[in-house]
Short mmCIF file of C-alpha atoms in Angstrom, two decimals:
data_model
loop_
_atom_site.label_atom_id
_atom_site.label_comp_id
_atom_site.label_asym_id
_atom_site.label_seq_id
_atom_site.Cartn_x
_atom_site.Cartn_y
_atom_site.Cartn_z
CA UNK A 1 -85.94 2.31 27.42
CA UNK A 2 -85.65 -0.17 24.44
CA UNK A 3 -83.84 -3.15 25.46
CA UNK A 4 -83.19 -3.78 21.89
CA UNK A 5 -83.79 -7.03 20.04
CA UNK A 6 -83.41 -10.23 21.78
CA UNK A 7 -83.19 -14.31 21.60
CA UNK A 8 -84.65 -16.74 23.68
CA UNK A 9 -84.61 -20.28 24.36
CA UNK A 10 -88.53 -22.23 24.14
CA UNK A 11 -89.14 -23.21 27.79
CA UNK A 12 -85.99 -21.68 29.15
CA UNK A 13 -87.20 -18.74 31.96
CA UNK A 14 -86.50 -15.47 30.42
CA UNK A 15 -86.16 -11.91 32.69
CA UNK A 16 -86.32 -8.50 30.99
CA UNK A 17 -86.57 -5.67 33.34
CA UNK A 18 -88.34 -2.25 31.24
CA UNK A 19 -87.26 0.74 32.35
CA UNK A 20 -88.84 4.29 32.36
CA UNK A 21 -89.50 7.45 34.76
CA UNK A 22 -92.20 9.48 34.62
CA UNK A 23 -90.19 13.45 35.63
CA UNK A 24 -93.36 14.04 37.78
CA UNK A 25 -92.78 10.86 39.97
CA UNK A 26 -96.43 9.80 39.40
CA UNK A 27 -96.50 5.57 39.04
CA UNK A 28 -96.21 3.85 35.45
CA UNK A 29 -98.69 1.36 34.62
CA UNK A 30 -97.01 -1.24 31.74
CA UNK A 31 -98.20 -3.14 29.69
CA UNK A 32 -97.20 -5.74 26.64
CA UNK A 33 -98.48 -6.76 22.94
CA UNK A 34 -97.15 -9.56 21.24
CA UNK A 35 -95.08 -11.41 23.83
CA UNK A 36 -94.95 -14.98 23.24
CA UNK A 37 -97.39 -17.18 25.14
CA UNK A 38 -95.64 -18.54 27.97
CA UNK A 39 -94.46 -14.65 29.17
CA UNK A 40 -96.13 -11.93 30.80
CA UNK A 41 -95.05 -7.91 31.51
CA UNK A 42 -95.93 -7.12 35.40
CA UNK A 43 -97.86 -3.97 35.33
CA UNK A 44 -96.56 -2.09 38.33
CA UNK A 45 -92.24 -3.03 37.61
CA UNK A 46 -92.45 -3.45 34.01
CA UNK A 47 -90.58 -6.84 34.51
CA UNK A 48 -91.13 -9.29 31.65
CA UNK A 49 -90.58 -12.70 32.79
CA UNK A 50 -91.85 -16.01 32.16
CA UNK A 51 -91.10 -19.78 30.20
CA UNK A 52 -91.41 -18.66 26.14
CA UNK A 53 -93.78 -22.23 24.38
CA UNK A 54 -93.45 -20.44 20.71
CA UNK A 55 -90.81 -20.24 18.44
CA UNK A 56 -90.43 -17.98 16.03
CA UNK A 57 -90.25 -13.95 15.57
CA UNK A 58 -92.06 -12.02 17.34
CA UNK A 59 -92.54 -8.31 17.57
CA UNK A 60 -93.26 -7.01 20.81
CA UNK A 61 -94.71 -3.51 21.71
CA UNK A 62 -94.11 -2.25 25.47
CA UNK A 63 -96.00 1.03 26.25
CA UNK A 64 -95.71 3.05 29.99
CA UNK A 65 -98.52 4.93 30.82
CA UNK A 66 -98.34 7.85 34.21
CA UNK A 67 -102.46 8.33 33.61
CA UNK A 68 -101.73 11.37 31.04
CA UNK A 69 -99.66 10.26 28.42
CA UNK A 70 -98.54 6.80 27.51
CA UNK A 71 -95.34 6.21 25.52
CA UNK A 72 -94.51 3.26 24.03
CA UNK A 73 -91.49 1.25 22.28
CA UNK A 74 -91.03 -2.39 20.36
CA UNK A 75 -88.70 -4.33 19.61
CA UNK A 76 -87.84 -8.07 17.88
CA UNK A 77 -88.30 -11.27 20.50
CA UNK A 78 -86.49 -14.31 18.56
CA UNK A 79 -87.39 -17.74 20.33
CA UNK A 80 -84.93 -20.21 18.85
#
């Protein structure tokens, strides 16, 4: 799902849990472009955590893959 855009604070810890199901139940492997340095996606949860170091804009593109098809979504990352 798209969390929609967001703003965070530079060094402040940051949590943003994806979400998605795969209708088959078979395991979705995540992973991020475009996160700022200082935060990372966890490839088995989907959980985006971390400390953001950059300010500015930043467009990030989260895509869940089940091994057949991967689908993907973005959205705006403001570090202010």
């Amino acid at each position: 799902s798209n969390p929609g855009d967001v703003s965070w604070r530079p060094s402040g810890a940051v949590r943003l849990a994806m979400r998605g199901l795969d209708p088959a139940g078979r395991a979705l492997a995540w992973r991020a472009i475009g996160l700022p340095p200082g935060v990372s996606i966890d490839a088995a949860s989907g959980l985006i955590q971390g400390a953001p170091e950059a300010r500015g804009r930043h467009v990030v593109t989260v895509v869940a893959d089940n091994g057949l098809q991967a689908i993907g979504t973005w959205f705006v990352v403001r570090v202010e």
